[in-house]
C-alpha cells in the first residue's frame, strides 16, 4: 500500500514530480545532507519558519507515538456520532451525555423545541450549542473566548467526564480512525493507552494498606495474600478474559504491512487502594497473556489528593507485580506536576520512585525533575538504564503552563536522558504528532540528525516484540530514504527556478 499525502504534503509531492530524476541520480548520503541543510534553513534566524516546518514534518516519516491515550485521541465530533449510534442524547445545559434508556425515550417523545436532551444531529444543527460543546469536550478556543472558565488543568481533565459514556463504545471504529489519521501524517506505529482494566473493592485491604507506619514487609504480605485470593476468584479472572477479548476484537484488522498498533492496559491512580491494586493485578495478568497488550500504565491527575497520598503505595504495588510478572513492561505517568500545584515536598520524589521502586521502563511527562531530591542521580540512572521520557509539549504547556526554556526537556537533553516526542491526548488538544515536532523544532535549537534520531527512538523504545520492532525500523529506513530524496529534489528544483 502506498501512503497517500493530503493537504500541503500532497501539493509538495505534486511539485516534486518534475524533478524526481534528480533525486534518483543523487546518493542517499547526499540526499540526507541536502535534507539536513534544508532543515537548518528552516530553524535558523530569529524566527523559525513554522509554515515550512509544518510541511516538512507532515511529510517526514515518524516512527511511533508512545504516549497516546485512546479516548483522548478521539475527536469530539466522532464521539458525537457515537451518541446517536448508542441511542444516547446530550444534555443541552450540562453538555453531558445521558445514557439512560428511559430518559432518552422520554426526551425523544417531546416536541423538538421542548427537549432538554438532544441527538447529535440536533447538536450539529445548532451552531452556538455545537461550538460550546467543543469548548467543553476539548480545549478548543480556551484562549480565544472570554467566558467564565475553569483553570486549564481542570478544563483538560474534565473533558473525559463529558464524553466518558461513549468513550468505550465503538472501539473498533475508533481505532480505525486513529490508524487512518496516523497514516495520513506518515506515522507507522501507535502504542495506545487503551482501556481501564477491571477492578474490585475490598474495604479490609484498604484499611490494612493505609494503616500508618505499615512496614514494607507487612505491605508485601498483604499484597501477596490478596493477589492469591484474586487469582482464585473465578469472576475476577473472567473479567480479565473479557478484557483481552475486547482488545482482540477491537484491534482486528488494524495491523498491516505498513501500520502497527499495540495497547497498554491502565489503572486510575485516584481510586481506592483496593481498586487500584486489583486493577493492576488484572492489567499485569492480561498483558502476560496477550501479545497485543504490551504494557501497563497508571493514569489520572497526579496532583489530586488521593493520587498524592497513595503515590508511594502505588509504586510499591508496581514493584510487587513487576517481580511477579518480570516480562511485562510498565510506562508510568510520573512527575506531571508544576511548582505550586502541590506542596514542594510533593514534587521531590515521584520520578525517582517510578524508576527505583516501580522499575518503570519509560516515564510519561517527567516534568518536575528539577525539583526532585537527587535529580542528577535519577537522570544518570535513566541515561544508563535507557529509560526514556515521553515528552508531550502541547499538554505540558496547556495543563501545567510549562514551555520553552522552563521545560525540563532542556535538562534531559543536557544530561543525556533519552526522550521521545508524543501527543498525549491529540483529540482533546486538537493536535497532531507532526505539530509536536514543529513545536520542538521551533522552541529548541536542534538539527536534522536529532530530529531523525527522535523518529527512530520512538520505535527503539517501544514495547514491541523485537521482530516487530526490527521490521518497522527497516521500513523506516526505506521511508526516510524516499523522504530525503523528495526534499533533495525539491531543493534542487528551487535552485533552478530562482533568478
CSV table of C-alpha atoms in Angstrom, one decimal:
chain,number,residue,atom,x,y,z
A,1,UNK,CA,0.0,0.0,0.0
A,2,UNK,CA,1.4,3.4,-0.9
A,3,UNK,CA,0.8,6.1,1.7
A,4,UNK,CA,-1.2,9.0,0.2
A,5,UNK,CA,-0.4,12.5,1.3
A,6,UNK,CA,-3.1,15.2,1.8
A,7,UNK,CA,-3.2,19.0,2.0
A,8,UNK,CA,0.2,20.7,1.9
A,9,UNK,CA,2.1,17.4,1.7
A,10,UNK,CA,0.1,16.4,-1.5
A,11,UNK,CA,0.8,19.8,-3.1
A,12,UNK,CA,4.5,19.3,-2.4
A,13,UNK,CA,4.5,15.8,-3.8
A,14,UNK,CA,2.9,17.0,-7.0
A,15,UNK,CA,5.5,19.8,-7.3
A,16,UNK,CA,8.3,17.2,-7.0
A,17,UNK,CA,7.1,15.1,-9.9
A,18,UNK,CA,9.1,17.1,-12.5
A,19,UNK,CA,12.4,16.9,-10.5
A,20,UNK,CA,12.2,13.2,-9.5
A,21,UNK,CA,15.0,12.3,-11.9
A,22,UNK,CA,17.4,14.5,-9.8
A,23,UNK,CA,16.6,12.5,-6.7
A,24,UNK,CA,17.2,9.2,-8.5
A,25,UNK,CA,20.6,10.4,-9.6
A,26,UNK,CA,21.7,11.5,-6.1
A,27,UNK,CA,23.1,9.2,-3.5
A,28,UNK,CA,21.3,8.5,-0.2
A,29,UNK,CA,24.0,10.3,1.8
A,30,UNK,CA,23.9,13.4,-0.4
A,31,UNK,CA,20.1,13.4,-0.1
A,32,UNK,CA,20.4,13.2,3.7
A,33,UNK,CA,22.9,16.1,3.6
A,34,UNK,CA,20.6,18.2,1.4
A,35,UNK,CA,17.7,17.5,3.8
A,36,UNK,CA,19.9,18.5,6.8
A,37,UNK,CA,20.8,21.8,5.1
A,38,UNK,CA,17.2,22.4,4.2
A,39,UNK,CA,16.1,21.8,7.8
A,40,UNK,CA,18.8,24.1,9.1
A,41,UNK,CA,17.5,26.9,7.0
A,42,UNK,CA,14.0,26.4,8.4
A,43,UNK,CA,15.1,26.8,12.0
A,44,UNK,CA,17.9,29.4,11.6
A,45,UNK,CA,17.4,33.1,12.2
A,46,UNK,CA,15.4,35.0,14.8
A,47,UNK,CA,12.1,33.2,14.0
A,48,UNK,CA,11.7,29.6,12.8
A,49,UNK,CA,9.8,29.2,9.6
A,50,UNK,CA,6.8,27.4,11.1
A,51,UNK,CA,4.7,27.1,8.0
A,52,UNK,CA,7.6,25.3,6.2
A,53,UNK,CA,8.3,23.2,9.3
A,54,UNK,CA,4.6,22.1,9.3
A,55,UNK,CA,5.0,21.0,5.7
A,56,UNK,CA,8.4,19.3,6.5
A,57,UNK,CA,7.1,17.3,9.4
A,58,UNK,CA,3.8,16.4,7.7
A,59,UNK,CA,5.9,14.7,5.0
A,60,UNK,CA,8.6,13.3,7.3
A,61,UNK,CA,8.3,9.7,8.4
A,62,UNK,CA,7.6,9.4,12.1
A,63,UNK,CA,8.2,6.0,13.8
A,64,UNK,CA,5.8,5.9,16.6
A,65,UNK,CA,3.7,7.7,19.2
A,66,UNK,CA,4.4,6.2,22.5
A,67,UNK,CA,2.4,8.3,24.9
A,68,UNK,CA,-1.1,8.2,23.4
A,69,UNK,CA,-4.4,7.9,25.2
A,70,UNK,CA,-7.0,6.2,23.1
A,71,UNK,CA,-10.1,8.1,24.5
A,72,UNK,CA,-8.1,11.4,24.5
A,73,UNK,CA,-7.1,10.9,20.9
A,74,UNK,CA,-10.7,10.6,19.5
A,75,UNK,CA,-12.1,14.0,18.4
A,76,UNK,CA,-15.3,15.2,19.9
A,77,UNK,CA,-17.0,15.1,16.5
A,78,UNK,CA,-16.6,11.3,16.4
A,79,UNK,CA,-17.9,10.9,20.0
A,80,UNK,CA,-20.9,12.9,19.0
A,81,UNK,CA,-21.6,10.5,16.1
A,82,UNK,CA,-21.5,7.6,18.6
A,83,UNK,CA,-24.1,9.3,20.8
A,84,UNK,CA,-26.7,8.6,18.1
A,85,UNK,CA,-25.3,5.1,17.4
A,86,UNK,CA,-25.8,4.2,21.0
A,87,UNK,CA,-29.2,5.9,21.2
A,88,UNK,CA,-28.0,8.3,23.8
A,89,UNK,CA,-28.5,12.1,24.0
A,90,UNK,CA,-26.6,15.2,25.0
A,91,UNK,CA,-28.0,17.5,27.8
A,92,UNK,CA,-28.1,21.0,26.2
A,93,UNK,CA,-27.4,22.7,29.5
A,94,UNK,CA,-24.7,20.5,31.1
A,95,UNK,CA,-23.3,19.2,27.8
A,96,UNK,CA,-23.1,15.7,29.3
A,97,UNK,CA,-24.2,12.5,27.7
A,98,UNK,CA,-27.4,10.9,29.0
A,99,UNK,CA,-27.3,7.1,28.6
A,100,UNK,CA,-30.5,6.1,30.5
A,101,UNK,CA,-32.9,4.4,28.0
A,102,UNK,CA,-35.9,5.7,30.0
A,103,UNK,CA,-34.6,9.3,30.0
A,104,UNK,CA,-33.7,9.2,26.3
A,105,UNK,CA,-37.1,7.8,25.3
A,106,UNK,CA,-38.9,10.4,27.4
A,107,UNK,CA,-36.9,13.2,25.7
A,108,UNK,CA,-37.4,11.8,22.2
A,109,UNK,CA,-41.2,11.8,22.9
A,110,UNK,CA,-41.2,15.5,23.5
A,111,UNK,CA,-41.7,18.1,20.7
A,112,UNK,CA,-38.3,19.2,19.2
A,113,UNK,CA,-38.4,22.6,20.8
A,114,UNK,CA,-39.1,21.3,24.3
A,115,UNK,CA,-36.3,18.7,24.5
A,116,UNK,CA,-33.5,19.3,27.1
A,117,UNK,CA,-31.5,16.3,25.8
A,118,UNK,CA,-30.6,16.3,22.1
A,119,UNK,CA,-29.4,13.9,19.5
A,120,UNK,CA,-26.0,14.6,17.9
A,121,UNK,CA,-27.8,15.6,14.7
A,122,UNK,CA,-29.6,18.3,16.7
A,123,UNK,CA,-26.4,19.4,18.3
A,124,UNK,CA,-24.6,19.7,15.0
A,125,UNK,CA,-27.6,21.8,13.6
A,126,UNK,CA,-27.2,24.4,16.4
A,127,UNK,CA,-24.0,26.3,15.7
A,128,UNK,CA,-23.8,28.0,19.0
A,129,UNK,CA,-24.6,24.9,21.0
A,130,UNK,CA,-22.1,22.9,19.0
A,131,UNK,CA,-19.3,25.5,19.5
A,132,UNK,CA,-19.9,25.5,23.2
A,133,UNK,CA,-19.9,21.7,23.4
A,134,UNK,CA,-16.5,21.6,21.6
A,135,UNK,CA,-15.2,24.0,24.3
A,136,UNK,CA,-16.2,21.5,27.0
A,137,UNK,CA,-15.3,18.3,25.2
A,138,UNK,CA,-11.8,19.5,24.2
A,139,UNK,CA,-9.5,22.5,24.7
A,140,UNK,CA,-10.8,24.3,21.6
A,141,UNK,CA,-11.0,28.1,21.9
A,142,UNK,CA,-9.8,28.1,25.5
A,143,UNK,CA,-7.5,31.1,24.9
A,144,UNK,CA,-9.9,32.6,22.4
A,145,UNK,CA,-13.0,33.4,24.4
A,146,UNK,CA,-13.8,35.5,27.4
A,147,UNK,CA,-16.4,33.3,29.2
A,148,UNK,CA,-16.0,32.3,32.8
A,149,UNK,CA,-14.0,29.1,32.7
A,150,UNK,CA,-12.2,26.7,35.0
A,151,UNK,CA,-8.3,26.6,35.1
A,152,UNK,CA,-6.6,24.8,32.2
A,153,UNK,CA,-5.7,21.7,34.1
A,154,UNK,CA,-9.3,21.2,35.3
A,155,UNK,CA,-10.7,22.0,31.9
A,156,UNK,CA,-8.4,19.4,30.4
A,157,UNK,CA,-9.2,16.6,32.8
A,158,UNK,CA,-13.0,17.5,32.9
A,159,UNK,CA,-13.3,16.7,29.2
A,160,UNK,CA,-13.1,12.9,29.9
A,161,UNK,CA,-16.3,13.2,32.1
A,162,UNK,CA,-18.2,14.7,29.2
A,163,UNK,CA,-17.5,12.1,26.6
A,164,UNK,CA,-16.9,9.2,29.0
A,165,UNK,CA,-20.3,7.4,28.4
A,166,UNK,CA,-19.4,6.7,24.8
A,167,UNK,CA,-15.6,6.5,25.1
A,168,UNK,CA,-15.6,2.7,25.4
A,169,UNK,CA,-18.2,2.1,22.7
A,170,UNK,CA,-17.4,1.6,19.0
A,171,UNK,CA,-13.7,1.0,19.8
A,172,UNK,CA,-13.1,-0.8,16.5
A,173,UNK,CA,-14.4,2.2,14.7
A,174,UNK,CA,-12.3,4.5,16.8
A,175,UNK,CA,-9.1,2.5,16.3
A,176,UNK,CA,-9.6,2.5,12.5
A,177,UNK,CA,-10.0,6.3,12.6
A,178,UNK,CA,-6.7,6.7,14.5
A,179,UNK,CA,-5.0,4.4,12.1
A,180,UNK,CA,-6.2,6.4,9.1
A,181,UNK,CA,-5.1,9.6,10.7
A,182,UNK,CA,-1.7,8.2,11.6
A,183,UNK,CA,-1.1,7.0,8.0
A,184,UNK,CA,-2.1,10.4,6.7
A,185,UNK,CA,0.8,12.0,8.7
A,186,UNK,CA,3.3,9.3,7.9
A,187,UNK,CA,3.2,7.6,11.3
A,188,UNK,CA,3.8,3.8,11.3
A,189,UNK,CA,3.2,2.8,15.0
A,190,UNK,CA,0.9,3.8,17.9
A,191,UNK,CA,1.2,2.4,21.4
A,192,UNK,CA,-2.1,3.5,22.9
A,193,UNK,CA,-3.2,3.5,26.5
A,194,UNK,CA,-6.4,1.8,25.6
A,195,UNK,CA,-8.9,0.7,28.3
A,196,UNK,CA,-9.2,0.7,32.1
A,197,UNK,CA,-8.5,-2.8,33.4
A,198,UNK,CA,-11.2,-4.4,35.7
A,199,UNK,CA,-11.1,-3.9,39.4
A,200,UNK,CA,-13.0,-4.7,42.6
A,201,UNK,CA,-13.4,-3.1,46.0
A,202,UNK,CA,-12.1,-4.5,49.3
A,203,UNK,CA,-12.6,-2.4,52.4
A,204,UNK,CA,-10.4,-4.6,54.6
A,205,UNK,CA,-7.5,-4.3,52.2
A,206,UNK,CA,-7.9,-0.5,52.1
A,207,UNK,CA,-7.7,-0.3,55.8
A,208,UNK,CA,-4.7,-2.5,56.0
A,209,UNK,CA,-2.5,-0.8,53.4
A,210,UNK,CA,-3.4,2.7,54.6
A,211,UNK,CA,-2.5,1.8,58.2
A,212,UNK,CA,0.1,4.4,59.5
A,213,UNK,CA,3.6,3.0,59.7
A,214,UNK,CA,2.9,-0.2,57.9
A,215,UNK,CA,6.4,-1.9,57.4
A,216,UNK,CA,7.4,-2.7,53.8
A,217,UNK,CA,7.5,-6.4,54.5
A,218,UNK,CA,4.0,-6.3,56.0
A,219,UNK,CA,2.7,-4.4,53.0
A,220,UNK,CA,4.2,-7.0,50.6
A,221,UNK,CA,2.5,-9.8,52.7
A,222,UNK,CA,-0.9,-8.0,52.3
A,223,UNK,CA,-0.4,-7.6,48.6
A,224,UNK,CA,0.6,-11.3,48.2
A,225,UNK,CA,-2.4,-12.5,50.2
A,226,UNK,CA,-4.9,-10.6,48.2
A,227,UNK,CA,-3.2,-11.4,44.9
A,228,UNK,CA,-3.6,-15.1,45.7
A,229,UNK,CA,-7.2,-14.6,46.5
A,230,UNK,CA,-7.9,-12.7,43.3
A,231,UNK,CA,-6.2,-15.5,41.3
A,232,UNK,CA,-8.7,-17.9,42.8
A,233,UNK,CA,-11.7,-15.6,42.1
A,234,UNK,CA,-13.4,-17.0,39.1
A,235,UNK,CA,-15.5,-13.9,38.4
A,236,UNK,CA,-12.4,-11.7,38.5
A,237,UNK,CA,-10.5,-14.0,36.2
A,238,UNK,CA,-13.4,-14.0,33.8
A,239,UNK,CA,-13.3,-10.2,33.7
A,240,UNK,CA,-9.6,-10.4,32.7
A,241,UNK,CA,-10.5,-12.8,29.9
A,242,UNK,CA,-13.3,-10.4,28.7
A,243,UNK,CA,-10.8,-7.5,28.8
A,244,UNK,CA,-8.4,-9.4,26.5
A,245,UNK,CA,-11.3,-10.4,24.2
A,246,UNK,CA,-12.3,-6.7,23.8
A,247,UNK,CA,-8.7,-5.8,22.9
A,248,UNK,CA,-8.6,-8.6,20.3
A,249,UNK,CA,-12.0,-7.8,18.8
A,250,UNK,CA,-11.4,-4.0,18.7
A,251,UNK,CA,-8.0,-4.3,17.1
A,252,UNK,CA,-9.0,-6.9,14.4
A,253,UNK,CA,-7.8,-5.7,11.0
A,254,UNK,CA,-5.7,-2.7,12.4
A,255,UNK,CA,-2.3,-4.1,11.7
A,256,UNK,CA,-1.0,-4.4,8.2
A,257,UNK,CA,2.3,-4.3,6.3
A,258,UNK,CA,2.6,-0.5,6.8
A,259,UNK,CA,1.0,0.2,10.2
A,260,UNK,CA,1.1,-1.4,13.6
A,261,UNK,CA,-0.8,-0.7,16.8
A,262,UNK,CA,-0.2,-2.1,20.3
A,263,UNK,CA,-2.1,-1.5,23.6
A,264,UNK,CA,-1.4,-0.7,27.2
A,265,UNK,CA,-3.8,-1.5,30.0
A,266,UNK,CA,-4.2,1.2,32.5
A,267,UNK,CA,-5.2,1.8,36.1
A,268,UNK,CA,-6.7,5.0,37.6
A,269,UNK,CA,-4.5,6.4,40.4
A,270,UNK,CA,-7.2,8.4,42.2
A,271,UNK,CA,-9.4,5.3,43.1
A,272,UNK,CA,-9.2,3.5,46.4
A,273,UNK,CA,-6.1,1.3,47.1
A,274,UNK,CA,-8.0,-1.9,46.6
A,275,UNK,CA,-9.5,-0.7,43.3
A,276,UNK,CA,-6.1,0.4,42.1
A,277,UNK,CA,-4.3,-2.8,43.1
A,278,UNK,CA,-6.9,-5.2,41.8
A,279,UNK,CA,-6.8,-3.2,38.5
A,280,UNK,CA,-3.1,-3.6,38.4
A,281,UNK,CA,-3.4,-7.3,39.0
A,282,UNK,CA,-5.8,-7.6,36.2
A,283,UNK,CA,-3.6,-5.5,33.9
A,284,UNK,CA,-0.4,-7.4,34.5
A,285,UNK,CA,-2.2,-10.8,34.1
A,286,UNK,CA,-3.9,-9.6,30.9
A,287,UNK,CA,-0.6,-8.4,29.5
A,288,UNK,CA,1.1,-11.6,30.4
A,289,UNK,CA,-1.5,-13.5,28.3
A,290,UNK,CA,-2.0,-11.2,25.3
A,291,UNK,CA,0.9,-10.3,22.9
A,292,UNK,CA,-1.1,-7.3,21.7
A,293,UNK,CA,-1.1,-5.9,25.2
A,294,UNK,CA,2.5,-4.8,25.6
A,295,UNK,CA,2.4,-2.8,28.8
A,296,UNK,CA,0.7,-1.4,31.9
A,297,UNK,CA,0.3,2.3,32.9
A,298,UNK,CA,-1.1,4.4,35.6
A,299,UNK,CA,-3.1,7.5,34.6
A,300,UNK,CA,-5.2,10.3,36.1
A,301,UNK,CA,-4.5,13.7,37.5
A,302,UNK,CA,-1.4,13.3,39.7
A,303,UNK,CA,-2.0,16.4,41.8
A,304,UNK,CA,-5.3,15.5,43.4
A,305,UNK,CA,-5.3,14.4,47.0
A,306,UNK,CA,-5.7,10.6,46.7
A,307,UNK,CA,-3.1,10.5,43.9
A,308,UNK,CA,-0.6,12.3,46.0
A,309,UNK,CA,-1.4,10.4,49.2
A,310,UNK,CA,-1.1,7.0,47.6
A,311,UNK,CA,1.8,7.7,45.2
A,312,UNK,CA,4.5,5.7,47.1
A,313,UNK,CA,2.0,2.9,47.8
A,314,UNK,CA,1.2,2.6,44.1
A,315,UNK,CA,5.0,2.4,43.4
A,316,UNK,CA,5.3,-0.5,45.9
A,317,UNK,CA,2.3,-2.2,44.2
A,318,UNK,CA,4.1,-2.0,40.9
A,319,UNK,CA,7.3,-3.3,42.4
A,320,UNK,CA,5.4,-6.3,43.8
A,321,UNK,CA,3.7,-7.1,40.4
A,322,UNK,CA,6.8,-6.4,38.3
A,323,UNK,CA,8.6,-9.1,40.4
A,324,UNK,CA,5.7,-11.5,39.8
A,325,UNK,CA,5.5,-10.6,36.0
A,326,UNK,CA,9.1,-9.6,35.1
A,327,UNK,CA,8.4,-9.7,31.3
A,328,UNK,CA,5.5,-7.1,31.5
A,329,UNK,CA,6.7,-3.6,30.6
A,330,UNK,CA,5.5,-0.5,32.5
A,331,UNK,CA,5.3,3.1,31.4
A,332,UNK,CA,4.4,5.3,34.3
A,333,UNK,CA,2.9,8.8,34.3
A,334,UNK,CA,5.3,10.4,36.8
A,335,UNK,CA,6.1,14.0,37.8
A,336,UNK,CA,3.3,15.6,35.8
A,337,UNK,CA,3.4,18.5,38.3
A,338,UNK,CA,4.3,22.2,38.2
A,339,UNK,CA,5.5,24.4,41.0
A,340,UNK,CA,2.6,25.5,43.2
A,341,UNK,CA,0.2,22.7,42.2
A,342,UNK,CA,1.2,20.7,45.4
A,343,UNK,CA,3.3,21.5,48.4
A,344,UNK,CA,7.1,21.4,47.5
A,345,UNK,CA,7.7,18.1,49.2
A,346,UNK,CA,5.2,16.5,46.9
A,347,UNK,CA,7.5,17.3,43.9
A,348,UNK,CA,10.6,15.7,45.5
A,349,UNK,CA,10.4,12.0,44.6
A,350,UNK,CA,7.8,10.9,42.0
A,351,UNK,CA,10.1,10.3,39.1
A,352,UNK,CA,12.8,8.7,41.3
A,353,UNK,CA,10.3,6.3,42.9
A,354,UNK,CA,8.9,5.4,39.5
A,355,UNK,CA,12.5,4.5,38.4
A,356,UNK,CA,13.9,3.0,41.6
A,357,UNK,CA,10.9,1.4,43.3
A,358,UNK,CA,8.4,0.5,40.5
A,359,UNK,CA,11.0,-0.3,37.9
A,360,UNK,CA,9.5,1.8,35.1
A,361,UNK,CA,10.7,1.1,31.6
A,362,UNK,CA,9.6,4.6,30.4
A,363,UNK,CA,8.5,7.8,32.2
A,364,UNK,CA,5.5,9.8,31.0
A,365,UNK,CA,5.9,13.6,31.3
A,366,UNK,CA,8.7,13.7,33.9
A,367,UNK,CA,8.0,17.4,34.4
A,368,UNK,CA,9.1,18.0,38.0
A,369,UNK,CA,12.6,16.6,37.7
A,370,UNK,CA,14.3,19.9,38.6
A,371,UNK,CA,12.6,19.9,42.0
A,372,UNK,CA,13.3,16.3,42.9
A,373,UNK,CA,15.8,15.2,45.5
A,374,UNK,CA,18.9,13.7,43.9
A,375,UNK,CA,17.7,14.8,40.4
A,376,UNK,CA,21.1,14.4,38.9
A,377,UNK,CA,21.5,10.8,40.2
A,378,UNK,CA,18.0,10.0,38.9
A,379,UNK,CA,18.8,11.3,35.4
A,380,UNK,CA,22.1,9.4,35.4
A,381,UNK,CA,20.2,6.2,36.2
A,382,UNK,CA,17.7,6.9,33.4
A,383,UNK,CA,20.6,7.5,31.0
A,384,UNK,CA,22.5,4.4,32.0
A,385,UNK,CA,19.4,2.2,32.0
A,386,UNK,CA,18.0,3.7,28.8
A,387,UNK,CA,14.7,4.8,30.4
A,388,UNK,CA,13.3,7.4,28.1
A,389,UNK,CA,10.9,10.3,28.9
A,390,UNK,CA,7.8,10.6,26.8
A,391,UNK,CA,7.6,14.4,26.1
A,392,UNK,CA,4.2,15.9,25.4
A,393,UNK,CA,4.9,19.6,24.7
A,394,UNK,CA,1.3,20.7,23.9
A,395,UNK,CA,-0.3,19.2,27.0
A,396,UNK,CA,2.7,20.2,29.2
A,397,UNK,CA,2.1,23.8,28.1
A,398,UNK,CA,-1.7,23.7,28.5
A,399,UNK,CA,-2.1,21.6,31.7
A,400,UNK,CA,1.0,22.8,33.6
A,401,UNK,CA,1.8,26.1,31.9
A,402,UNK,CA,5.4,24.9,31.2
A,403,UNK,CA,7.1,25.5,27.8
A,404,UNK,CA,10.2,26.9,26.2
A,405,UNK,CA,13.3,27.1,28.4
A,406,UNK,CA,11.2,26.3,31.5
A,407,UNK,CA,10.5,22.8,30.1
A,408,UNK,CA,12.7,20.0,31.6
A,409,UNK,CA,13.4,18.7,28.1
A,410,UNK,CA,16.3,21.1,28.4
A,411,UNK,CA,17.6,19.1,31.4
A,412,UNK,CA,17.0,15.7,29.8
A,413,UNK,CA,18.9,16.8,26.7
A,414,UNK,CA,21.8,18.2,28.7
A,415,UNK,CA,22.3,15.2,30.8
A,416,UNK,CA,21.8,12.6,28.1
A,417,UNK,CA,18.5,11.2,29.2
A,418,UNK,CA,16.7,9.6,26.1
A,419,UNK,CA,13.3,11.0,25.2
A,420,UNK,CA,10.7,10.7,22.5
A,421,UNK,CA,8.1,13.2,21.2
A,422,UNK,CA,4.5,12.2,21.6
A,423,UNK,CA,1.0,13.6,21.6
A,424,UNK,CA,-0.7,12.6,24.9
A,425,UNK,CA,-4.4,13.4,24.0
A,426,UNK,CA,-4.4,14.7,20.4
A,427,UNK,CA,-8.3,14.7,20.3
A,428,UNK,CA,-8.7,16.8,23.4
A,429,UNK,CA,-5.9,19.2,22.4
A,430,UNK,CA,-6.9,19.0,18.7
A,431,UNK,CA,-3.3,18.5,17.7
A,432,UNK,CA,-1.1,16.1,15.7
A,433,UNK,CA,2.2,14.4,16.2
A,434,UNK,CA,3.6,16.4,13.3
A,435,UNK,CA,2.8,19.6,15.1
A,436,UNK,CA,4.5,18.3,18.3
A,437,UNK,CA,7.7,18.0,16.2
A,438,UNK,CA,7.1,21.5,14.9
A,439,UNK,CA,6.9,22.8,18.5
A,440,UNK,CA,10.1,21.0,19.4
A,441,UNK,CA,12.0,22.4,16.4
A,442,UNK,CA,10.6,25.9,16.9
A,443,UNK,CA,11.3,26.1,20.6
A,444,UNK,CA,14.7,24.3,20.9
A,445,UNK,CA,17.9,24.5,19.0
A,446,UNK,CA,18.1,21.3,17.1
A,447,UNK,CA,19.3,19.8,13.9
A,448,UNK,CA,18.1,17.2,11.4
A,449,UNK,CA,20.3,14.5,13.0
A,450,UNK,CA,18.5,14.8,16.3
A,451,UNK,CA,15.1,15.0,14.7
A,452,UNK,CA,15.8,11.8,12.7
A,453,UNK,CA,17.1,10.1,15.8
A,454,UNK,CA,13.9,11.0,17.7
A,455,UNK,CA,11.8,9.4,15.0
A,456,UNK,CA,13.9,6.2,15.3
A,457,UNK,CA,13.9,6.3,19.1
A,458,UNK,CA,10.1,6.2,19.1
A,459,UNK,CA,10.4,2.7,17.7
A,460,UNK,CA,13.6,1.7,19.6
A,461,UNK,CA,12.0,2.5,22.9
A,462,UNK,CA,8.6,1.0,22.1
A,463,UNK,CA,7.4,-2.1,23.9
A,464,UNK,CA,7.0,-4.0,20.6
A,465,UNK,CA,8.2,-7.6,20.3
A,466,UNK,CA,11.8,-7.5,18.9
A,467,UNK,CA,10.8,-9.0,15.5
A,468,UNK,CA,8.1,-6.3,15.0
A,469,UNK,CA,10.5,-3.6,16.1
A,470,UNK,CA,13.1,-4.6,13.6
A,471,UNK,CA,10.5,-4.9,10.9
A,472,UNK,CA,9.3,-1.3,11.5
A,473,UNK,CA,12.9,0.1,11.8
A,474,UNK,CA,13.8,-1.5,8.5
A,475,UNK,CA,10.7,0.0,6.9
A,476,UNK,CA,11.6,3.4,8.5
A,477,UNK,CA,15.0,3.3,6.7
A,478,UNK,CA,13.3,3.0,3.4
A,479,UNK,CA,10.7,5.7,4.2
A,480,UNK,CA,13.4,8.1,5.2
A,481,UNK,CA,15.4,7.4,2.0
A,482,UNK,CA,12.3,8.3,0.0
A,483,UNK,CA,11.6,11.4,2.1
A,484,UNK,CA,15.1,12.7,1.8
A,485,UNK,CA,15.1,12.1,-1.9
A,486,UNK,CA,11.9,14.2,-2.2
A,487,UNK,CA,13.4,17.1,-0.1
A,488,UNK,CA,16.7,17.0,-2.1
A,489,UNK,CA,14.8,17.1,-5.4
A,490,UNK,CA,12.6,20.0,-4.2
A,491,UNK,CA,15.7,21.9,-3.1
A,492,UNK,CA,17.4,21.3,-6.5
A,493,UNK,CA,14.2,22.4,-8.3
A,494,UNK,CA,14.1,25.6,-6.2
A,495,UNK,CA,17.7,26.5,-7.2
A,496,UNK,CA,16.9,26.1,-10.9
A,497,UNK,CA,13.9,28.4,-10.8
A,498,UNK,CA,15.4,31.2,-8.7
A,499,UNK,CA,16.5,34.2,-10.7
